[in-house]
Short mmCIF file of N, CA, C and O in Angstrom, two decimals:
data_model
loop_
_atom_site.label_atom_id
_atom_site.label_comp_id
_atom_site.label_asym_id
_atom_site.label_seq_id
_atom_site.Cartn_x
_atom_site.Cartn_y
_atom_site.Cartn_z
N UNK A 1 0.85 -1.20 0.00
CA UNK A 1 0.00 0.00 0.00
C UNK A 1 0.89 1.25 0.00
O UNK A 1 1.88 1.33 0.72
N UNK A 2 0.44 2.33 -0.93
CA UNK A 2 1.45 3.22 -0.91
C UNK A 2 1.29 4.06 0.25
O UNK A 2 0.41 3.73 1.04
N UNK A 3 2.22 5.44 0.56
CA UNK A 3 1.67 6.37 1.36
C UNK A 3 0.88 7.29 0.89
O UNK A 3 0.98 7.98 -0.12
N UNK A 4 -0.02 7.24 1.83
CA UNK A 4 -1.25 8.83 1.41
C UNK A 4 -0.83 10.34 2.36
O UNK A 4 -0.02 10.01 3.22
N UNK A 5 -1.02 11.19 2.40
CA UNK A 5 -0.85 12.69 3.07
C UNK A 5 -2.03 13.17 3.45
O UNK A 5 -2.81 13.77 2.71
N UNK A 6 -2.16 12.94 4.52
CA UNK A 6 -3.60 13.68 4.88
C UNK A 6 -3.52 14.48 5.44
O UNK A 6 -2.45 14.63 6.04
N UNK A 7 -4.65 15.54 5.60
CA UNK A 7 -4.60 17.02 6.13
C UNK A 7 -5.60 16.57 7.44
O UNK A 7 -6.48 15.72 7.32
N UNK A 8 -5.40 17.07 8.31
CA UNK A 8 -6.55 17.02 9.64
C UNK A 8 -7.04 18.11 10.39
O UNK A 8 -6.18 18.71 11.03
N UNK A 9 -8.23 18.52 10.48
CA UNK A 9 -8.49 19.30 10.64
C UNK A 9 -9.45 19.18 11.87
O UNK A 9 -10.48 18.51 11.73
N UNK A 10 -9.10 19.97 13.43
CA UNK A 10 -9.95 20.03 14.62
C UNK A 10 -10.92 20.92 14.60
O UNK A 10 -10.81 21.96 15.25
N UNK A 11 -11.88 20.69 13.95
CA UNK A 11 -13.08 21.87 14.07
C UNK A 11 -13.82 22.96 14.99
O UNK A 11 -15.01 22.63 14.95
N UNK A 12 -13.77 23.43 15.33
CA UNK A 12 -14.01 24.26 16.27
C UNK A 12 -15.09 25.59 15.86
O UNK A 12 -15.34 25.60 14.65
N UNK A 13 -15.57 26.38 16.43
CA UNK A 13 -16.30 27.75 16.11
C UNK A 13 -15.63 28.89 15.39
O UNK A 13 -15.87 29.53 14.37
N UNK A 14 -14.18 28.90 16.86
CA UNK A 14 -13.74 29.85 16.65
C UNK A 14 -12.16 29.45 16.33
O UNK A 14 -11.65 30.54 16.03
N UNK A 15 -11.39 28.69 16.26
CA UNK A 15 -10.44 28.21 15.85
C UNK A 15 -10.56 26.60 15.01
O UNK A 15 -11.46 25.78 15.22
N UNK A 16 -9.36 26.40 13.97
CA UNK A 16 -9.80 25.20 13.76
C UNK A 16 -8.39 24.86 13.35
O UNK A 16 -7.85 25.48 12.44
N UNK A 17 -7.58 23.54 14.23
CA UNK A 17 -6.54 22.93 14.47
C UNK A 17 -6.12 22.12 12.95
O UNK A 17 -6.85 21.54 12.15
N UNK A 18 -5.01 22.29 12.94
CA UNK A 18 -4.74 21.96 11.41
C UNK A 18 -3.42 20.99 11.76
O UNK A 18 -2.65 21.19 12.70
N UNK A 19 -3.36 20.03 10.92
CA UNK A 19 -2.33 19.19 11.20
C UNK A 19 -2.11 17.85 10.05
O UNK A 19 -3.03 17.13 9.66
N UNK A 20 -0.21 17.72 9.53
CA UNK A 20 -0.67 16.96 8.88
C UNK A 20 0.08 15.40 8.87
O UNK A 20 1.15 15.33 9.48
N UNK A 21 -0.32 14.42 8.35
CA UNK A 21 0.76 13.41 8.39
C UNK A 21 0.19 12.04 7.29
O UNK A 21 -0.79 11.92 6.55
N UNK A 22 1.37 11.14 7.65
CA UNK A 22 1.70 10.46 6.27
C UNK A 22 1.43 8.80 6.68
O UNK A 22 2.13 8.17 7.48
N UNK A 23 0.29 8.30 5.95
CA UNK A 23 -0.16 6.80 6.45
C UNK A 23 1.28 5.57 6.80
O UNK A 23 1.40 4.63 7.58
N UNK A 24 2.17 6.21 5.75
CA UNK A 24 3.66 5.46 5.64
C UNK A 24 3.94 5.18 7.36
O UNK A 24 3.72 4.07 7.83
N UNK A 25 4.34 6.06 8.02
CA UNK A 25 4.93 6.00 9.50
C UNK A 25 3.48 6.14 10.41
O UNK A 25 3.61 5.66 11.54
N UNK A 26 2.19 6.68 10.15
CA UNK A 26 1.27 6.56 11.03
C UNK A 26 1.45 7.96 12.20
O UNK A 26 0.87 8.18 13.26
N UNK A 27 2.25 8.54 11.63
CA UNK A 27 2.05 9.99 12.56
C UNK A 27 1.71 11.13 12.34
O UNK A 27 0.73 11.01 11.60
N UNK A 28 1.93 12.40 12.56
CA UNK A 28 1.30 13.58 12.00
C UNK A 28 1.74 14.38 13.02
O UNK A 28 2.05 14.09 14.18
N UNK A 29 1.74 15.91 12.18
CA UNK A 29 2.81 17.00 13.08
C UNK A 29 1.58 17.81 13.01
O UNK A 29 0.58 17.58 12.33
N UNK A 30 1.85 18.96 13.94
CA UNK A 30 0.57 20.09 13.94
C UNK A 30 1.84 21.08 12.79
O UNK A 30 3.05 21.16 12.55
N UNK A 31 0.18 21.81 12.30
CA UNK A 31 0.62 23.03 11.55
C UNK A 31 1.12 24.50 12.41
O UNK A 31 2.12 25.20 12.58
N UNK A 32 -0.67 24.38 12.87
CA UNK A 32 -1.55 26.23 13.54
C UNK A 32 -2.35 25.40 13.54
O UNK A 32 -2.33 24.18 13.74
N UNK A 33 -3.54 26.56 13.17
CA UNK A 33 -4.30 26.88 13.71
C UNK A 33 -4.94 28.25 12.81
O UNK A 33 -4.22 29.22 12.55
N UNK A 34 -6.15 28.20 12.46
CA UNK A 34 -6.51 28.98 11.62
C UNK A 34 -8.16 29.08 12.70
O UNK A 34 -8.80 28.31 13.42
N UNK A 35 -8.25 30.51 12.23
CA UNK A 35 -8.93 31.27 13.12
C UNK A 35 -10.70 31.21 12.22
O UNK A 35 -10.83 31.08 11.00
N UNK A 36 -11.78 31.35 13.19
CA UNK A 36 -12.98 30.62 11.95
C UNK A 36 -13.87 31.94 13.36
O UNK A 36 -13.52 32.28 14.48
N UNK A 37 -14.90 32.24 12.63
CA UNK A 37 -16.12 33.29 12.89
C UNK A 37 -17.33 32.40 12.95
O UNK A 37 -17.83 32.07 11.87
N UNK A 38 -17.90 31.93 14.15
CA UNK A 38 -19.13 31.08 13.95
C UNK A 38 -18.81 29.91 13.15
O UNK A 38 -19.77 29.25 12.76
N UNK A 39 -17.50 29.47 12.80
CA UNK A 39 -17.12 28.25 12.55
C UNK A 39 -17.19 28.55 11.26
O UNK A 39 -17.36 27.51 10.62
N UNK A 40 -17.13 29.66 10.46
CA UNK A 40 -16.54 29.31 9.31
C UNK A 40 -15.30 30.48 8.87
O UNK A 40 -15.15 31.69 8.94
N UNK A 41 -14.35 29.01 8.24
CA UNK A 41 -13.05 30.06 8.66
C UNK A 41 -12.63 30.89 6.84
O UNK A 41 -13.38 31.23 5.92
N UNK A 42 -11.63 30.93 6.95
CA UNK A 42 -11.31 31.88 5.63
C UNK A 42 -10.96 31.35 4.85
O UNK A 42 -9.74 31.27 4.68
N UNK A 43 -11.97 30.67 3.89
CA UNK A 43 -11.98 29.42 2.42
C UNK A 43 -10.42 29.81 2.28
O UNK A 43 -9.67 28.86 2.50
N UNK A 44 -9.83 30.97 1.96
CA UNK A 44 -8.81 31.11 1.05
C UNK A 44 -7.61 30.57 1.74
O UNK A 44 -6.69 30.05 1.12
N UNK A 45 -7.66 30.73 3.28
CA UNK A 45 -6.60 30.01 4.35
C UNK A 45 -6.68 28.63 4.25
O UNK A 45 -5.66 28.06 4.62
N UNK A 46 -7.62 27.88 3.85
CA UNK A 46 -7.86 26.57 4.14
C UNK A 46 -7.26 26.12 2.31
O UNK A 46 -6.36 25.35 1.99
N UNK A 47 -8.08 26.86 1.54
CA UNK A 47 -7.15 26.80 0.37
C UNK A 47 -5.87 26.76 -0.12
O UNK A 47 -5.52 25.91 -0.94
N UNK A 48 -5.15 27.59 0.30
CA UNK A 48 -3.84 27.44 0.74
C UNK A 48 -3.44 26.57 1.57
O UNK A 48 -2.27 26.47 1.20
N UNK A 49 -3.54 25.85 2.43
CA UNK A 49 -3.27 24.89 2.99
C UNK A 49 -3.28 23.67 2.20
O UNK A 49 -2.46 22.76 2.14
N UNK A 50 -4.27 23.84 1.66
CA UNK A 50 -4.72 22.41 0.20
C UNK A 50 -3.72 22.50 -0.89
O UNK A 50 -3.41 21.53 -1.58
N UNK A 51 -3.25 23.61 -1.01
CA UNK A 51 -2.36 23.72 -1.81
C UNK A 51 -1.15 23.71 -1.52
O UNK A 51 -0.43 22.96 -2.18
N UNK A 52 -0.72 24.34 -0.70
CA UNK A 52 0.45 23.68 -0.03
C UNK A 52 0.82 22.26 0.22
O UNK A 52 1.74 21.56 -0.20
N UNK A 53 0.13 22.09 0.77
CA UNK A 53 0.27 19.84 1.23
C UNK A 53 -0.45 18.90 0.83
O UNK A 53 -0.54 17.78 1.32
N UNK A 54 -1.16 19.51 -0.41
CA UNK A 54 -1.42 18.75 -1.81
C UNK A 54 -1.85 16.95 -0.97
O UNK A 54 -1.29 15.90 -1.25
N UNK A 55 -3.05 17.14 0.14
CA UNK A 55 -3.10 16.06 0.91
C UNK A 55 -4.39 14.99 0.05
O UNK A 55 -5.54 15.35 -0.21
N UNK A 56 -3.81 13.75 -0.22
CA UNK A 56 -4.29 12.85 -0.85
C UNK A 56 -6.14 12.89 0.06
O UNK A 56 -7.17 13.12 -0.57
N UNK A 57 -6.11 12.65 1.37
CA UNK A 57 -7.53 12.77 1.71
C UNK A 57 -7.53 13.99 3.29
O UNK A 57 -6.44 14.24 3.81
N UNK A 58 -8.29 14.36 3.63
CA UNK A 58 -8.55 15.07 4.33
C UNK A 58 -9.34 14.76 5.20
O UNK A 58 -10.48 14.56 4.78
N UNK A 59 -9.07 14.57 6.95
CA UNK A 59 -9.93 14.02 7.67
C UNK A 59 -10.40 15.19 8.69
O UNK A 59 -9.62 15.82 9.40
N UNK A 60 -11.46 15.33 8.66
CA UNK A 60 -11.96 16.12 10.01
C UNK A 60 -12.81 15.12 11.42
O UNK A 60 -13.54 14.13 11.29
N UNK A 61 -12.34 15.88 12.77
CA UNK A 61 -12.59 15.28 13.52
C UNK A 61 -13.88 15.81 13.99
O UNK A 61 -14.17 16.99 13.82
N UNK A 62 -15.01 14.60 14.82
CA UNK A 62 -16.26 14.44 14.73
C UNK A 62 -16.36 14.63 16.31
O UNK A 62 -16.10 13.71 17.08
N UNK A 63 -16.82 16.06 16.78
CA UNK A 63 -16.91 15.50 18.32
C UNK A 63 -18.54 15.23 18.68
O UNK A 63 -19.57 15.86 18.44
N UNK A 64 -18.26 14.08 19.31
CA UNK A 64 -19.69 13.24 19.62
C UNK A 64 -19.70 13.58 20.88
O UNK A 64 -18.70 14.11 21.36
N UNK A 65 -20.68 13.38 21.55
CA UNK A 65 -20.83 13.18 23.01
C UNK A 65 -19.93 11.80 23.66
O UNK A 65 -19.73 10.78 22.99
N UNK A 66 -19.65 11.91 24.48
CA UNK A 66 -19.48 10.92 25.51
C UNK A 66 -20.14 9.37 25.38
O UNK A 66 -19.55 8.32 25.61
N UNK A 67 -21.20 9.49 25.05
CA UNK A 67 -22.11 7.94 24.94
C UNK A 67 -22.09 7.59 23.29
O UNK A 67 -22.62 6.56 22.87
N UNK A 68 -21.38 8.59 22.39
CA UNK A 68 -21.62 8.42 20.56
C UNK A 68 -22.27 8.98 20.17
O UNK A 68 -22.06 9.25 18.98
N UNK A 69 -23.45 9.55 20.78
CA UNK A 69 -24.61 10.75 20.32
C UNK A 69 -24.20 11.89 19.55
O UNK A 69 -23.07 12.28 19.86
N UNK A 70 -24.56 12.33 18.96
CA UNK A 70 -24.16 13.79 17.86
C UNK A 70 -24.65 14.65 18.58
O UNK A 70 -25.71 14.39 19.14
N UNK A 71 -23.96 16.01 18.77
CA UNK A 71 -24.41 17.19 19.13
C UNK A 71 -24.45 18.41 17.75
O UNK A 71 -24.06 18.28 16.59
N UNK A 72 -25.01 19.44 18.37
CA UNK A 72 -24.96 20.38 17.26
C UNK A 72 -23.92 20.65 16.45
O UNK A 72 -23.89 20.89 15.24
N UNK A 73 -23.03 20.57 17.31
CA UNK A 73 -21.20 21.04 16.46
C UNK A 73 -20.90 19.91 15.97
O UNK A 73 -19.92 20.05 15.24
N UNK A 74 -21.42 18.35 16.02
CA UNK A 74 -20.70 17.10 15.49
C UNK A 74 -21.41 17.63 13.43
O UNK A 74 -20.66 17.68 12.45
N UNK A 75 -22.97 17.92 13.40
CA UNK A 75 -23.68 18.31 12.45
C UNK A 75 -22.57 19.46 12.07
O UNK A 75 -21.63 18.92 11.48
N UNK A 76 -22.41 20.66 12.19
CA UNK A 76 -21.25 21.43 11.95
C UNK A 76 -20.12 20.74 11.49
O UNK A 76 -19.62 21.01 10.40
N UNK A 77 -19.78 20.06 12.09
CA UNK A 77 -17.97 19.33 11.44
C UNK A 77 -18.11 18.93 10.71
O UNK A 77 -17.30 19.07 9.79
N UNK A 78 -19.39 18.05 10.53
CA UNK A 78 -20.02 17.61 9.37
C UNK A 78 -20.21 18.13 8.00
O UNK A 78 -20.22 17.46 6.97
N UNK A 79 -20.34 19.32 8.11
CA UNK A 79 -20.97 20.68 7.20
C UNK A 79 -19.63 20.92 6.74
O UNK A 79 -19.23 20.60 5.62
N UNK A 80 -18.97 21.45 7.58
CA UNK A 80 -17.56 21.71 7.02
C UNK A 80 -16.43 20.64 6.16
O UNK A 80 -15.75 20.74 5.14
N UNK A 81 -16.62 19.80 7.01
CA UNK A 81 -16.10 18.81 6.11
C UNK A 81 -16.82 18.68 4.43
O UNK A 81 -16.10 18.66 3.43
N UNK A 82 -18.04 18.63 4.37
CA UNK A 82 -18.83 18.47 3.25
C UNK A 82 -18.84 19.78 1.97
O UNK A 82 -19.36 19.80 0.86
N UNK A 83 -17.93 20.91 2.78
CA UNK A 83 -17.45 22.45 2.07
C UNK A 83 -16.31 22.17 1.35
O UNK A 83 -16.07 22.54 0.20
N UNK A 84 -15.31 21.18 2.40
CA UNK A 84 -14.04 20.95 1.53
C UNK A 84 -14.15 20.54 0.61
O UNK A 84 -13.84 21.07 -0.46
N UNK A 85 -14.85 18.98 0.88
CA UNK A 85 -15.21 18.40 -0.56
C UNK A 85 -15.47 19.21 -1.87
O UNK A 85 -14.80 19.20 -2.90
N UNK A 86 -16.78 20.00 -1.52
CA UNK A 86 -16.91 20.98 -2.82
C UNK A 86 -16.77 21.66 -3.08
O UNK A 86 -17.37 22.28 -3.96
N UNK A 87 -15.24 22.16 -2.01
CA UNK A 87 -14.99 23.45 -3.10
C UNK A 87 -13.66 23.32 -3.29
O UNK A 87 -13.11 24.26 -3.85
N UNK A 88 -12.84 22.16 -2.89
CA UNK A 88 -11.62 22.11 -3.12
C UNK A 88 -11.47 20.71 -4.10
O UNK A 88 -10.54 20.53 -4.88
N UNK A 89 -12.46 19.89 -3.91
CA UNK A 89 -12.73 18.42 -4.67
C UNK A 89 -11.56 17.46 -4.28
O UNK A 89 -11.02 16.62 -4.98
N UNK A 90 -11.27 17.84 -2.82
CA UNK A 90 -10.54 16.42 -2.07
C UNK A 90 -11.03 15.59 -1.09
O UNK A 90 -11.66 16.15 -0.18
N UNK A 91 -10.89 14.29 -1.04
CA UNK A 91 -11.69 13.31 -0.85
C UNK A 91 -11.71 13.50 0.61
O UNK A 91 -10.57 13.62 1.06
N UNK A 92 -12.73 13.56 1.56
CA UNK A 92 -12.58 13.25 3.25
C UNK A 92 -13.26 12.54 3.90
O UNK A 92 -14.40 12.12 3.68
N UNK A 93 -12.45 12.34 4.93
CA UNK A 93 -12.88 11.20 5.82
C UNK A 93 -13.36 12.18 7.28
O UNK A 93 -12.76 13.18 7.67
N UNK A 94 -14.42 11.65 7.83
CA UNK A 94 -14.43 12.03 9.66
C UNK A 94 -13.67 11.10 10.65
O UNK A 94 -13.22 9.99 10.35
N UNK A 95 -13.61 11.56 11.58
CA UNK A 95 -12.88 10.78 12.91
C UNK A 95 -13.59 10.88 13.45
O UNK A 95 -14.29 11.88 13.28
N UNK A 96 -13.98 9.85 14.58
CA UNK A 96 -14.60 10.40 15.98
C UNK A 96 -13.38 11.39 17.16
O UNK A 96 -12.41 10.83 17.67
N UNK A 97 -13.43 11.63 17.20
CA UNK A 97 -12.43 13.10 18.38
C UNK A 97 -12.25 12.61 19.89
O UNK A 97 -11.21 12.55 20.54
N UNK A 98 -13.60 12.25 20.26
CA UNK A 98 -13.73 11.90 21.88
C UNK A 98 -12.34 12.00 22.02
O UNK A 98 -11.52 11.71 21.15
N UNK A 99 -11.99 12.64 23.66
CA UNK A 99 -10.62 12.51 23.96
C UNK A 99 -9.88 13.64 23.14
O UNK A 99 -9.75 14.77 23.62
N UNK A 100 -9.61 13.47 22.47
CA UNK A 100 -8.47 13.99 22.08
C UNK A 100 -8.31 15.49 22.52
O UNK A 100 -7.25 15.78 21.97
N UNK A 101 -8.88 17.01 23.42
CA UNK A 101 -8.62 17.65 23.45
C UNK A 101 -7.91 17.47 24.90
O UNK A 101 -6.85 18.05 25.12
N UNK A 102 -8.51 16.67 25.84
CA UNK A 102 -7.72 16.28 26.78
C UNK A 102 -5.92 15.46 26.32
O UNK A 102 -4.76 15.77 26.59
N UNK A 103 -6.35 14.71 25.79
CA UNK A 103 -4.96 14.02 25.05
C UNK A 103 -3.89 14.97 24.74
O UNK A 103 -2.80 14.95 25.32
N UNK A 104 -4.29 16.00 23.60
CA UNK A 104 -3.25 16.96 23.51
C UNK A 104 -3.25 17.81 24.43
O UNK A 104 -2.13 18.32 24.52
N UNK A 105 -4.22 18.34 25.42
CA UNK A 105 -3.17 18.68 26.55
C UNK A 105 -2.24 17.92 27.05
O UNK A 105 -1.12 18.44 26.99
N UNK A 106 -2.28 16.98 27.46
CA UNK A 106 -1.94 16.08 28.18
C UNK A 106 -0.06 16.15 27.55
O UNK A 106 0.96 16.34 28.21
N UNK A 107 -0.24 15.91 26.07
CA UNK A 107 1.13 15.31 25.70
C UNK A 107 1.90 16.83 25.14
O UNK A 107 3.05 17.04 24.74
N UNK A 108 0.69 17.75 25.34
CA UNK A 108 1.70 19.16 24.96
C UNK A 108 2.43 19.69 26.93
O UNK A 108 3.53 20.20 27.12
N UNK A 109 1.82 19.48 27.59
CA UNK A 109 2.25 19.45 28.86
C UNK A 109 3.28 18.69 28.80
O UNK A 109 4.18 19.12 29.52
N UNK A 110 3.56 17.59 28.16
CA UNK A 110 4.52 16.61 29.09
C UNK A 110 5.84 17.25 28.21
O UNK A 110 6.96 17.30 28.70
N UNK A 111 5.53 17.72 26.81
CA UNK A 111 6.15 18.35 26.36
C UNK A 111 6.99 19.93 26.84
O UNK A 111 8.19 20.18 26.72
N UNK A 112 5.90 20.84 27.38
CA UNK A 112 6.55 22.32 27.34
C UNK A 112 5.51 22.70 28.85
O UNK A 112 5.01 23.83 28.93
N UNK A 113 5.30 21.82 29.79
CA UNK A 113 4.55 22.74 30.96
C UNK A 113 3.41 23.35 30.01
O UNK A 113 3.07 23.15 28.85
N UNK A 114 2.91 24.33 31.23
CA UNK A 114 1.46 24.91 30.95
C UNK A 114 2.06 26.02 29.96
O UNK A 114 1.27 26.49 29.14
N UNK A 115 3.45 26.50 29.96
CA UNK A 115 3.54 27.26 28.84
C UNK A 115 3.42 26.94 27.30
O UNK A 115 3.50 27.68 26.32
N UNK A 116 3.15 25.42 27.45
CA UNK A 116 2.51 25.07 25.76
C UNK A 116 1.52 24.89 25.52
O UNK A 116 1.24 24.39 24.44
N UNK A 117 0.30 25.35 26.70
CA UNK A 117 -1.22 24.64 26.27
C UNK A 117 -1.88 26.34 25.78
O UNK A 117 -2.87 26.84 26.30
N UNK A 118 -1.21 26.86 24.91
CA UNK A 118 -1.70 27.99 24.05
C UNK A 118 -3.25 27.21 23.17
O UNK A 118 -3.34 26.01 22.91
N UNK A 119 -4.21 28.15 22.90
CA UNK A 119 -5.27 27.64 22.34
C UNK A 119 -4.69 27.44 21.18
O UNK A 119 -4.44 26.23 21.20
N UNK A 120 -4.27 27.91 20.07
CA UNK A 120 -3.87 27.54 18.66
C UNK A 120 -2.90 25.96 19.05
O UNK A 120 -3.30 25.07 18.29
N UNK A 121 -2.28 25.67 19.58
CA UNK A 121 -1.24 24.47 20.06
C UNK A 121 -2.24 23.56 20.23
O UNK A 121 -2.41 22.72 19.34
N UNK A 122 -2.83 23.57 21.05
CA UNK A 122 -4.14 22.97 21.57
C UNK A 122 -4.81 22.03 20.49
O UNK A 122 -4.87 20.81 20.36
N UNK A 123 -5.31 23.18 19.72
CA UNK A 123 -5.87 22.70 18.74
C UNK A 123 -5.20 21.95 17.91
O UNK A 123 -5.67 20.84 17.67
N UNK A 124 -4.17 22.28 17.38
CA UNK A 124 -3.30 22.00 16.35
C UNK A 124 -2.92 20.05 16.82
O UNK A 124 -3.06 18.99 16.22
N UNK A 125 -2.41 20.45 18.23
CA UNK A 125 -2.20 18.86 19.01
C UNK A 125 -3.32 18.11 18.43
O UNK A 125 -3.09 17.09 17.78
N UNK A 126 -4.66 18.61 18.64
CA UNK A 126 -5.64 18.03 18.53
C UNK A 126 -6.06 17.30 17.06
O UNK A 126 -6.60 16.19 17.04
N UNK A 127 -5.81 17.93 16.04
CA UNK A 127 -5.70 17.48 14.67
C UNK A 127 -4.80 16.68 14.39
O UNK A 127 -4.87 16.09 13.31
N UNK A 128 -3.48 16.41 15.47
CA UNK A 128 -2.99 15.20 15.26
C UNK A 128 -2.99 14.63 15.86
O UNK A 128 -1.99 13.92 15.73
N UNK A 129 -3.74 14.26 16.94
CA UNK A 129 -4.62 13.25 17.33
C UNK A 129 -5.33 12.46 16.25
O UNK A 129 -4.93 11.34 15.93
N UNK A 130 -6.51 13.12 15.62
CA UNK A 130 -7.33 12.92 15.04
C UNK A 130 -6.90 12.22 13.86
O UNK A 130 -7.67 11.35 13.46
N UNK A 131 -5.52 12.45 13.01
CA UNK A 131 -4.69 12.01 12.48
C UNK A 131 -4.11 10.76 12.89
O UNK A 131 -4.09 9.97 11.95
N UNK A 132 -3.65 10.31 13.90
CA UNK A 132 -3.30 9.17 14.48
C UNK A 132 -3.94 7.96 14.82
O UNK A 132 -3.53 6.81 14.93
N UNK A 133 -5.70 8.81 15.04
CA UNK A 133 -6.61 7.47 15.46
C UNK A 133 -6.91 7.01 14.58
O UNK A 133 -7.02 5.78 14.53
N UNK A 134 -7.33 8.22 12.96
CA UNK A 134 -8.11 7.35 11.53
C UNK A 134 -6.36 7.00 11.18
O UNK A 134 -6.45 6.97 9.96
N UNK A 135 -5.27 6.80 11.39
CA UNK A 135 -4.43 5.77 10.55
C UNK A 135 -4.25 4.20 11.95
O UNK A 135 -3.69 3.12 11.76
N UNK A 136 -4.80 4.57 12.93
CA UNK A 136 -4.83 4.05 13.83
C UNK A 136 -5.97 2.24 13.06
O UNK A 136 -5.82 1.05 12.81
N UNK A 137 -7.10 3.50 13.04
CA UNK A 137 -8.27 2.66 12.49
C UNK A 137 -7.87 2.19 11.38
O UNK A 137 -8.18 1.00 11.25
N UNK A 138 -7.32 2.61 10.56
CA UNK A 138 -7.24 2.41 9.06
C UNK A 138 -6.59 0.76 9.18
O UNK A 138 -6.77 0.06 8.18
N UNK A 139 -5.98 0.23 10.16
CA UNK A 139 -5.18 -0.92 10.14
C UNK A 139 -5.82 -1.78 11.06
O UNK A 139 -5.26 -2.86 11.23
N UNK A 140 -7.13 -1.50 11.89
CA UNK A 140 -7.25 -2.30 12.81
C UNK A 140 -8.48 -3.32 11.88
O UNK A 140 -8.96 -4.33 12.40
#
């Protein structure tokens, strides 16, 4: 199987965690963090990003409730994800998220103290999370 490049993206309102990595090794680095108004951020930033890392599929992460239930913002990630598709015409996948904003605190702490749990970091951790579990899944 060859390697694919995927882009990951932590959805959020007002920020949205960007991060990318390569099915080959199963990991993924954070970018930023790109800044979004009521959750929608600046097509042309996210465009550029697509163009830059030319990513074979694009996964956004799905935050569910606690029990798997969808909340309003899981429908949102949803939406957004379904924008990339048509307006950039690259293929995406969702993740489920659960966890992961705790997680990247967790491993940006163990990394840099509380001086690394900046919200853009945060996020960014968080998209490679989200990155790690769908290549995670992708093999189980």
């Amino acid at each position: 199987m060859s390697s694919i490049t995927v882009l990951g993206f932590d959805y959020g309102t007002k920020s949205i965690g960007v991060a990318i990595g390569q099915s080959l090794t199963g990991s993924a680095n954070p970018i930023g963090s790109i800044k979004a108004v009521d959750g929608i951020p600046k097509w042309e930033e996210l465009g550029m990003l697509i163009e830059e890392w030319q990513p074979d599929l694009v996964v956004v992460g799905l935050p569910l409730n606690m029990d798997g239930t969808e909340q309003e913002i899981t429908q949102r990630a949803k939406k957004f994800a379904n924008r990339i598709n048509g307006r950039f015409g690259v293929k995406i996948a969702t993740q489920d998220e659960r966890l992961t904003t705790a997680d990247a605190k967790a491993r940006l702490f163990e990394f840099g103290g509380y001086k690394a749990l900046t919200k853009g970091q945060v996020d960014a951790m968080s998209a490679v999370l989200i990155i790690e579990s769908f290549f995670e899944n992708m093999y189980d």
